PDB file of C-alpha atoms in Angstrom:
ATOM      1  CA  MET A 102      99.076  75.260 119.187  1.00 62.00           C
ATOM      2  CA  LYS A 103     100.077  74.888 115.562  1.00 90.00           C
ATOM      3  CA  ILE A 104      98.792  76.862 112.458  1.00 96.00           C
ATOM      4  CA  ARG A 105      97.188  74.149 109.638  1.00 97.00           C
ATOM      5  CA  VAL A 106      97.822  75.510 106.123  1.00 98.00           C
ATOM      6  CA  ALA A 107      95.855  74.020 103.644  1.00 98.00           C
ATOM      7  CA  ALA A 108      97.268  74.458  99.651  1.00 98.00           C
ATOM      8  CA  VAL A 109      96.615  73.550  96.205  1.00 98.00           C
ATOM      9  CA  GLY A 110      97.711  75.034  93.004  1.00 98.00           C
ATOM     10  CA  ASP A 111      97.065  74.879  89.175  1.00 98.00           C
ATOM     11  CA  VAL A 112      93.351  74.681  89.664  1.00 98.00           C
ATOM     12  CA  HIS A 113      92.958  75.867  85.891  1.00 98.00           C
ATOM     13  CA  LEU A 114      89.116  76.770  86.418  1.00 97.00           C
ATOM     14  CA  GLY A 115      86.720  77.707  83.490  1.00 94.00           C
ATOM     15  CA  GLU A 116      83.262  77.942  83.088  1.00 92.00           C
ATOM     16  CA  ASP A 117      82.885  74.296  82.783  1.00 90.00           C
ATOM     17  CA  LEU A 118      84.010  73.660  86.056  1.00 87.00           C
ATOM     18  CA  ARG A 119      81.505  76.491  87.913  1.00 91.00           C
ATOM     19  CA  GLY A 120      80.810  74.843  91.198  1.00 86.00           C
ATOM     20  CA  HIS A 121      82.657  71.643  90.989  1.00 90.00           C
ATOM     21  CA  TYR A 122      85.660  73.068  93.133  1.00 92.00           C
ATOM     22  CA  ARG A 123      83.716  74.717  95.730  1.00 94.00           C
ATOM     23  CA  ARG A 124      81.952  71.294  96.610  1.00 94.00           C
ATOM     24  CA  ARG A 125      85.424  69.729  97.189  1.00 94.00           C
ATOM     25  CA  LEU A 126      86.083  72.810  99.975  1.00 96.00           C
ATOM     26  CA  ASP A 127      83.280  71.683 102.156  1.00 96.00           C
ATOM     27  CA  GLY A 128      84.393  71.442 105.685  1.00 96.00           C
ATOM     28  CA  ILE A 129      87.726  72.791 104.847  1.00 97.00           C
ATOM     29  CA  GLU A 130      87.737  75.033 108.213  1.00 96.00           C
ATOM     30  CA  GLU A 131      87.742  71.643 110.257  1.00 96.00           C
ATOM     31  CA  HIS A 132      91.080  70.888 108.744  1.00 96.00           C
ATOM     32  CA  ALA A 133      92.951  74.229 108.016  1.00 97.00           C
ATOM     33  CA  ASP A 134      93.335  77.747 109.296  1.00 97.00           C
ATOM     34  CA  VAL A 135      93.904  79.520 105.940  1.00 98.00           C
ATOM     35  CA  LEU A 136      94.172  78.417 102.501  1.00 98.00           C
ATOM     36  CA  MET A 137      97.014  79.047  99.682  1.00 98.00           C
ATOM     37  CA  ILE A 138      96.499  78.727  96.206  1.00 98.00           C
ATOM     38  CA  ALA A 139      99.889  78.648  94.226  1.00 98.00           C
ATOM     39  CA  GLY A 140      98.929  80.309  90.878  1.00 97.00           C
ATOM     40  CA  ASP A 141      97.316  78.985  87.578  1.00 98.00           C
ATOM     41  CA  LEU A 142      93.983  79.842  89.006  1.00 98.00           C
ATOM     42  CA  THR A 143      92.799  80.018  85.217  1.00 98.00           C
ATOM     43  CA  ARG A 144      93.278  78.273  81.925  1.00 97.00           C
ATOM     44  CA  HIS A 145      93.724  81.318  79.612  1.00 98.00           C
ATOM     45  CA  GLY A 146      94.046  84.144  81.942  1.00 98.00           C
ATOM     46  CA  THR A 147      90.687  85.601  80.787  1.00 98.00           C
ATOM     47  CA  PRO A 148      88.168  87.692  83.082  1.00 98.00           C
ATOM     48  CA  GLU A 149      85.447  85.068  82.558  1.00 97.00           C
ATOM     49  CA  GLU A 150      87.684  82.664  84.277  1.00 98.00           C
ATOM     50  CA  GLY A 151      88.790  85.015  86.638  1.00 98.00           C
ATOM     51  CA  ARG A 152      84.823  85.467  87.771  1.00 97.00           C
ATOM     52  CA  VAL A 153      84.606  81.649  88.139  1.00 97.00           C
ATOM     53  CA  VAL A 154      87.690  81.685  90.257  1.00 98.00           C
ATOM     54  CA  ALA A 155      86.415  84.167  92.346  1.00 98.00           C
ATOM     55  CA  GLU A 156      83.033  82.470  93.028  1.00 97.00           C
ATOM     56  CA  GLU A 157      84.696  79.433  93.796  1.00 97.00           C
ATOM     57  CA  PHE A 158      86.886  80.589  96.566  1.00 97.00           C
ATOM     58  CA  ARG A 159      84.765  83.479  98.028  1.00 97.00           C
ATOM     59  CA  ASP A 160      83.221  83.472 101.369  1.00 96.00           C
ATOM     60  CA  LEU A 161      85.189  80.498 102.526  1.00 97.00           C
ATOM     61  CA  PRO A 162      85.334  80.165 106.406  1.00 97.00           C
ATOM     62  CA  ILE A 163      89.144  80.567 106.482  1.00 98.00           C
ATOM     63  CA  PRO A 164      91.268  83.123 104.874  1.00 98.00           C
ATOM     64  CA  VAL A 165      92.156  82.442 101.143  1.00 98.00           C
ATOM     65  CA  VAL A 166      95.705  83.877  99.900  1.00 98.00           C
ATOM     66  CA  THR A 167      96.661  83.648  96.492  1.00 98.00           C
ATOM     67  CA  VAL A 168      99.481  84.269  93.792  1.00 98.00           C
ATOM     68  CA  LEU A 169      99.315  84.418  90.160  1.00 98.00           C
ATOM     69  CA  GLY A 170     100.801  81.759  87.676  1.00 98.00           C
ATOM     70  CA  ASN A 171     101.995  81.998  83.843  1.00 98.00           C
ATOM     71  CA  HIS A 172      98.723  81.069  82.870  1.00 98.00           C
ATOM     72  CA  ASP A 173      96.828  83.986  84.382  1.00 98.00           C
ATOM     73  CA  TYR A 174      98.957  86.249  82.478  1.00 98.00           C
ATOM     74  CA  GLN A 175      97.981  84.636  79.113  1.00 98.00           C
ATOM     75  CA  SER A 176      95.225  87.290  77.974  1.00 98.00           C
ATOM     76  CA  ASP A 177      96.846  90.496  79.299  1.00 98.00           C
ATOM     77  CA  ALA A 178      94.160  90.639  81.808  1.00 98.00           C
ATOM     78  CA  GLU A 179      95.880  90.066  85.018  1.00 98.00           C
ATOM     79  CA  ASP A 180      95.092  93.413  86.718  1.00 98.00           C
ATOM     80  CA  GLU A 181      91.452  92.605  86.225  1.00 98.00           C
ATOM     81  CA  ILE A 182      91.465  89.215  87.532  1.00 98.00           C
ATOM     82  CA  VAL A 183      93.343  90.553  90.787  1.00 98.00           C
ATOM     83  CA  ALA A 184      90.745  93.332  90.847  1.00 98.00           C
ATOM     84  CA  LEU A 185      87.900  90.520  90.882  1.00 98.00           C
ATOM     85  CA  LEU A 186      89.548  88.133  93.423  1.00 98.00           C
ATOM     86  CA  ARG A 187      90.227  90.996  95.722  1.00 98.00           C
ATOM     87  CA  ASP A 188      86.499  92.312  95.320  1.00 98.00           C
ATOM     88  CA  ALA A 189      85.619  88.752  96.552  1.00 98.00           C
ATOM     89  CA  GLY A 190      87.851  88.822  99.472  1.00 97.00           C
ATOM     90  CA  ILE A 191      90.686  86.919  98.339  1.00 98.00           C
ATOM     91  CA  GLN A 192      94.061  88.298  99.143  1.00 98.00           C
ATOM     92  CA  VAL A 193      96.400  88.320  96.212  1.00 98.00           C
ATOM     93  CA  LEU A 194     100.043  88.859  96.782  1.00 98.00           C
ATOM     94  CA  GLN A 195     102.490  90.444  94.211  1.00 98.00           C
ATOM     95  CA  ASP A 196     105.929  90.157  95.784  1.00 98.00           C
ATOM     96  CA  GLU A 197     104.521  91.647  98.849  1.00 97.00           C
ATOM     97  CA  SER A 198     103.663  90.051 102.436  1.00 97.00           C
ATOM     98  CA  THR A 199     100.548  89.636 104.685  1.00 98.00           C
ATOM     99  CA  ILE A 200      99.785  88.925 108.412  1.00 98.00           C
ATOM    100  CA  ILE A 201      97.091  86.419 109.210  1.00 97.00           C
ATOM    101  CA  GLU A 202      95.813  86.284 112.561  1.00 95.00           C
ATOM    102  CA  CYS A 203      95.311  82.208 113.592  1.00 94.00           C
ATOM    103  CA  GLY A 204      94.122  82.369 117.097  1.00 90.00           C
ATOM    104  CA  ASP A 205      96.795  83.685 119.213  1.00 93.00           C
ATOM    105  CA  LEU A 206      99.424  83.041 116.606  1.00 95.00           C
ATOM    106  CA  ARG A 207     100.253  85.283 113.727  1.00 97.00           C
ATOM    107  CA  LEU A 208     101.274  84.183 110.199  1.00 98.00           C
ATOM    108  CA  GLY A 209     103.130  86.107 108.032  1.00 98.00           C
ATOM    109  CA  VAL A 210     103.153  85.259 104.305  1.00 98.00           C
ATOM    110  CA  VAL A 211     105.262  86.353 101.587  1.00 98.00           C
ATOM    111  CA  GLY A 212     104.003  85.925  97.938  1.00 97.00           C
ATOM    112  CA  GLY A 213     104.296  86.337  94.380  1.00 98.00           C
ATOM    113  CA  LYS A 214     104.334  84.436  91.218  1.00 98.00           C
ATOM    114  CA  GLY A 215     108.079  83.638  91.040  1.00 98.00           C
ATOM    115  CA  PHE A 216     109.900  82.979  87.766  1.00 98.00           C
ATOM    116  CA  GLY A 217     112.376  80.818  86.174  1.00 96.00           C
ATOM    117  CA  GLY A 218     116.104  80.704  85.224  1.00 96.00           C
ATOM    118  CA  GLY A 219     117.236  77.275  86.443  1.00 94.00           C
ATOM    119  CA  PHE A 220     119.210  75.909  89.403  1.00 95.00           C
ATOM    120  CA  ALA A 221     122.822  76.500  90.552  1.00 85.00           C
ATOM    121  CA  GLY A 222     125.447  74.654  88.228  1.00 79.00           C
ATOM    122  CA  LYS A 223     123.083  75.003  85.217  1.00 80.00           C
ATOM    123  CA  CYS A 224     121.066  78.087  85.375  1.00 84.00           C
ATOM    124  CA  ALA A 225     121.082  81.129  83.129  1.00 84.00           C
ATOM    125  CA  SER A 226     122.785  84.287  83.799  1.00 86.00           C
ATOM    126  CA  GLU A 227     122.446  88.128  83.698  1.00 81.00           C
ATOM    127  CA  PHE A 228     124.827  88.156  80.967  1.00 85.00           C
ATOM    128  CA  GLY A 229     124.655  88.529  77.045  1.00 89.00           C
ATOM    129  CA  GLU A 230     121.786  89.720  74.703  1.00 93.00           C
ATOM    130  CA  PRO A 231     119.511  92.205  76.579  1.00 93.00           C
ATOM    131  CA  GLN A 232     116.518  89.387  76.387  1.00 90.00           C
ATOM    132  CA  MET A 233     118.372  86.962  78.553  1.00 91.00           C
ATOM    133  CA  LYS A 234     119.600  89.628  80.876  1.00 93.00           C
ATOM    134  CA  ALA A 235     116.184  90.605  81.565  1.00 95.00           C
ATOM    135  CA  PHE A 236     114.610  87.184  81.661  1.00 92.00           C
ATOM    136  CA  VAL A 237     117.320  86.580  84.719  1.00 93.00           C
ATOM    137  CA  ARG A 238     116.878  90.166  86.007  1.00 95.00           C
ATOM    138  CA  HIS A 239     113.311  89.595  86.574  1.00 97.00           C
ATOM    139  CA  THR A 240     113.856  86.781  88.933  1.00 97.00           C
ATOM    140  CA  ARG A 241     116.523  88.598  90.840  1.00 97.00           C
ATOM    141  CA  GLU A 242     114.266  91.382  91.239  1.00 97.00           C
ATOM    142  CA  ILE A 243     111.473  89.325  92.577  1.00 98.00           C
ATOM    143  CA  SER A 244     114.150  87.686  94.804  1.00 97.00           C
ATOM    144  CA  GLU A 245     115.230  90.911  96.371  1.00 97.00           C
ATOM    145  CA  LEU A 246     111.717  91.976  97.020  1.00 98.00           C
ATOM    146  CA  TRP A 247     110.996  88.519  98.848  1.00 98.00           C
ATOM    147  CA  HIS A 248     114.358  89.304 101.244  1.00 97.00           C
ATOM    148  CA  LYS A 249     112.844  92.796 102.074  1.00 97.00           C
ATOM    149  CA  ALA A 250     109.416  91.229 102.873  1.00 97.00           C
ATOM    150  CA  LEU A 251     110.543  88.522 104.887  1.00 97.00           C
ATOM    151  CA  LYS A 252     112.831  90.522 106.724  1.00 95.00           C
ATOM    152  CA  SER A 253     110.175  92.891 107.621  1.00 95.00           C
ATOM    153  CA  LEU A 254     107.936  90.335 109.099  1.00 96.00           C
ATOM    154  CA  GLU A 255     107.639  89.859 112.892  1.00 95.00           C
ATOM    155  CA  THR A 256     105.455  86.880 113.283  1.00 96.00           C
ATOM    156  CA  ASP A 257     105.209  83.526 114.770  1.00 96.00           C
ATOM    157  CA  HIS A 258     105.522  81.705 111.376  1.00 97.00           C
ATOM    158  CA  ARG A 259     106.290  82.550 107.982  1.00 98.00           C
ATOM    159  CA  VAL A 260     105.293  80.882 104.749  1.00 98.00           C
ATOM    160  CA  VAL A 261     106.422  81.635 101.208  1.00 98.00           C
ATOM    161  CA  LEU A 262     103.774  81.279  98.458  1.00 98.00           C
ATOM    162  CA  SER A 263     104.866  80.938  94.832  1.00 98.00           C
ATOM    163  CA  HIS A 264     103.950  79.640  91.560  1.00 98.00           C
ATOM    164  CA  TYR A 265     107.508  78.765  90.302  1.00 98.00           C
ATOM    165  CA  SER A 266     109.595  76.567  92.228  1.00 98.00           C
ATOM    166  CA  PRO A 267     112.806  77.298  94.465  1.00 98.00           C
ATOM    167  CA  VAL A 268     114.390  73.784  94.014  1.00 98.00           C
ATOM    168  CA  LYS A 269     114.982  71.099  91.669  1.00 97.00           C
ATOM    169  CA  ASP A 270     113.877  68.419  94.081  1.00 97.00           C
ATOM    170  CA  THR A 271     109.956  68.962  93.413  1.00 98.00           C
ATOM    171  CA  LEU A 272     110.321  68.974  89.792  1.00 98.00           C
ATOM    172  CA  ALA A 273     111.682  65.289  89.431  1.00 97.00           C
ATOM    173  CA  GLY A 274     109.507  63.808  86.706  1.00 97.00           C
ATOM    174  CA  GLU A 275     109.338  66.881  84.627  1.00 98.00           C
ATOM    175  CA  PRO A 276     111.712  66.849  81.433  1.00 97.00           C
ATOM    176  CA  LEU A 277     115.304  67.981  82.315  1.00 94.00           C
ATOM    177  CA  GLU A 278     115.216  70.483  79.554  1.00 94.00           C
ATOM    178  CA  ILE A 279     112.641  72.612  80.919  1.00 96.00           C
ATOM    179  CA  TYR A 280     113.750  72.829  84.461  1.00 96.00           C
ATOM    180  CA  PRO A 281     114.853  76.554  83.843  1.00 96.00           C
ATOM    181  CA  PHE A 282     111.402  77.491  83.065  1.00 97.00           C
ATOM    182  CA  LEU A 283     109.890  75.815  86.190  1.00 98.00           C
ATOM    183  CA  GLY A 284     111.894  77.732  88.731  1.00 98.00           C
ATOM    184  CA  SER A 285     115.288  79.339  90.095  1.00 97.00           C
ATOM    185  CA  TYR A 286     117.480  79.149  92.963  1.00 97.00           C
ATOM    186  CA  LEU A 287     117.408  82.694  93.480  1.00 97.00           C
ATOM    187  CA  LEU A 288     113.901  82.125  94.965  1.00 97.00           C
ATOM    188  CA  ALA A 289     115.522  79.622  97.720  1.00 97.00           C
ATOM    189  CA  GLU A 290     118.218  82.094  98.488  1.00 96.00           C
ATOM    190  CA  ALA A 291     115.667  84.684  99.643  1.00 95.00           C
ATOM    191  CA  VAL A 292     114.048  82.182 101.807  1.00 97.00           C
ATOM    192  CA  ASP A 293     117.585  80.573 103.484  1.00 97.00           C
ATOM    193  CA  ALA A 294     118.623  84.020 104.159  1.00 96.00           C
ATOM    194  CA  GLU A 295     115.787  85.205 105.982  1.00 96.00           C
ATOM    195  CA  GLY A 296     114.146  82.114 107.227  1.00 96.00           C
ATOM    196  CA  ALA A 297     110.762  80.670 106.487  1.00 97.00           C
ATOM    197  CA  ASP A 298     108.935  77.797 107.728  1.00 97.00           C
ATOM    198  CA  LEU A 299     107.496  76.314 104.506  1.00 98.00           C
ATOM    199  CA  PHE A 300     107.694  77.222 100.651  1.00 98.00           C
ATOM    200  CA  ILE A 301     104.415  76.300  98.646  1.00 98.00           C
ATOM    201  CA  HIS A 302     104.624  76.213  94.818  1.00 98.00           C
ATOM    202  CA  GLY A 303     102.834  74.841  91.878  1.00 98.00           C
ATOM    203  CA  HIS A 304     103.669  74.820  88.198  1.00 98.00           C
ATOM    204  CA  ALA A 305     105.356  71.558  88.106  1.00 98.00           C
ATOM    205  CA  HIS A 306     102.292  69.242  86.833  1.00 98.00           C
ATOM    206  CA  SER A 307     104.728  66.095  86.524  1.00 98.00           C
ATOM    207  CA  GLY A 308     106.750  66.919  89.647  1.00 98.00           C
ATOM    208  CA  VAL A 309     106.657  65.628  93.135  1.00 98.00           C
ATOM    209  CA  GLU A 310     105.218  66.868  96.156  1.00 98.00           C
ATOM    210  CA  LYS A 311     108.201  67.315  98.677  1.00 98.00           C
ATOM    211  CA  GLY A 312     111.628  69.006  98.700  1.00 98.00           C
ATOM    212  CA  LEU A 313     113.844  71.025 100.780  1.00 98.00           C
ATOM    213  CA  THR A 314     115.900  74.302 100.128  1.00 98.00           C
ATOM    214  CA  PRO A 315     119.567  74.169 100.378  1.00 97.00           C
ATOM    215  CA  GLY A 316     118.991  75.886 103.995  1.00 97.00           C
ATOM    216  CA  GLY A 317     116.637  72.840 105.156  1.00 97.00           C
ATOM    217  CA  VAL A 318     113.292  74.936 104.518  1.00 97.00           C
ATOM    218  CA  ARG A 319     110.419  72.553 103.515  1.00 97.00           C
ATOM    219  CA  VAL A 320     109.132  73.124  99.981  1.00 98.00           C
ATOM    220  CA  ARG A 321     105.742  71.521  98.908  1.00 98.00           C
ATOM    221  CA  ASN A 322     104.943  71.105  95.314  1.00 98.00           C
ATOM    222  CA  VAL A 323     101.084  71.587  95.602  1.00 98.00           C
ATOM    223  CA  ALA A 324      99.962  71.308  91.772  1.00 98.00           C
ATOM    224  CA  LEU A 325      96.901  69.624  91.857  1.00 98.00           C
ATOM    225  CA  PRO A 326      97.948  67.002  89.290  1.00 98.00           C
ATOM    226  CA  VAL A 327     100.524  66.207  91.839  1.00 98.00           C
ATOM    227  CA  LEU A 328      98.583  66.318  94.776  1.00 98.00           C
ATOM    228  CA  ARG A 329      95.418  64.153  93.279  1.00 96.00           C
ATOM    229  CA  ARG A 330      93.442  65.718  95.936  1.00 97.00           C
ATOM    230  CA  ALA A 331      91.419  69.105  96.452  1.00 96.00           C
ATOM    231  CA  TYR A 332      94.007  70.592  98.733  1.00 98.00           C
ATOM    232  CA  ALA A 333      97.084  69.290 101.159  1.00 98.00           C
ATOM    233  CA  VAL A 334      97.343  70.557 104.478  1.00 98.00           C
ATOM    234  CA  TYR A 335     100.777  71.271 106.207  1.00 97.00           C
ATOM    235  CA  GLY A 336     101.396  71.970 109.880  1.00 96.00           C
ATOM    236  CA  LEU A 337     103.375  74.850 110.941  1.00 95.00           C
ATOM    237  CA  GLY A 338     104.916  74.026 114.729  1.00 81.00           C
ATOM    238  CA  GLY A 339     104.178  70.428 114.458  1.00 62.00           C
ATOM    239  CA  GLU A 340     104.036  67.317 112.174  1.00 58.00           C
ATOM    240  CA  ASP A 341     101.804  67.792 108.729  1.00 57.00           C
ATOM    241  CA  PRO A 342      98.324  66.780 109.658  1.00 53.00           C
ATOM    242  CA  GLU A 343      96.344  64.997 107.135  1.00 44.00           C
ATOM    243  CA  PRO A 344      93.500  66.607 105.203  1.00 40.00           C
TER     244      PRO A 344
END
């Protein structure tokens, strides 16, 4: 038996799309055991948009796990959005883990928005002005939390869910100048050190779907503009099935 993970990111929902995305999820339980959403649920991070997201994804026949993206912080209402989603039965991960029972198998998920900084050889460093130190420190602290969360999981499979990317592979097509704002190698270090079956992210609308961490963990960019479908399905313990 294997676990089937449906995933999408960057759905950017608003009032004008109320009900539209929900229709695209009909029958999802026939293809997947869990749905993961890789951030940027809203356009401007307003509570009104958060309510639309909660309605679109509530009461699905499979568990739903999500993280926030940068857009979801825009209006300084991220705590209210998280509360709305949790009230709708959606699990929101903020640099922590959860365990999902999938039949006889246990799936561990570590998630958070992640952050930027760039990639080995072409990255920012925790040096110089306080603002630069704070930028890189934020990503380092996230990576350290993911290290601990992954280490604590004793499950059959493990997935990391993020908004930002751990590798530059899946950013191909984006301008090189913005790579440092799309992800960080520090996120990959946590996964490669502790082990995972799959790393899911969004954020890079002009990127590509598939990549690998230096340690060989599968990375999938599931931003909706990249997938061009309601969700992709990835298999844990076997080949990726088609949705």
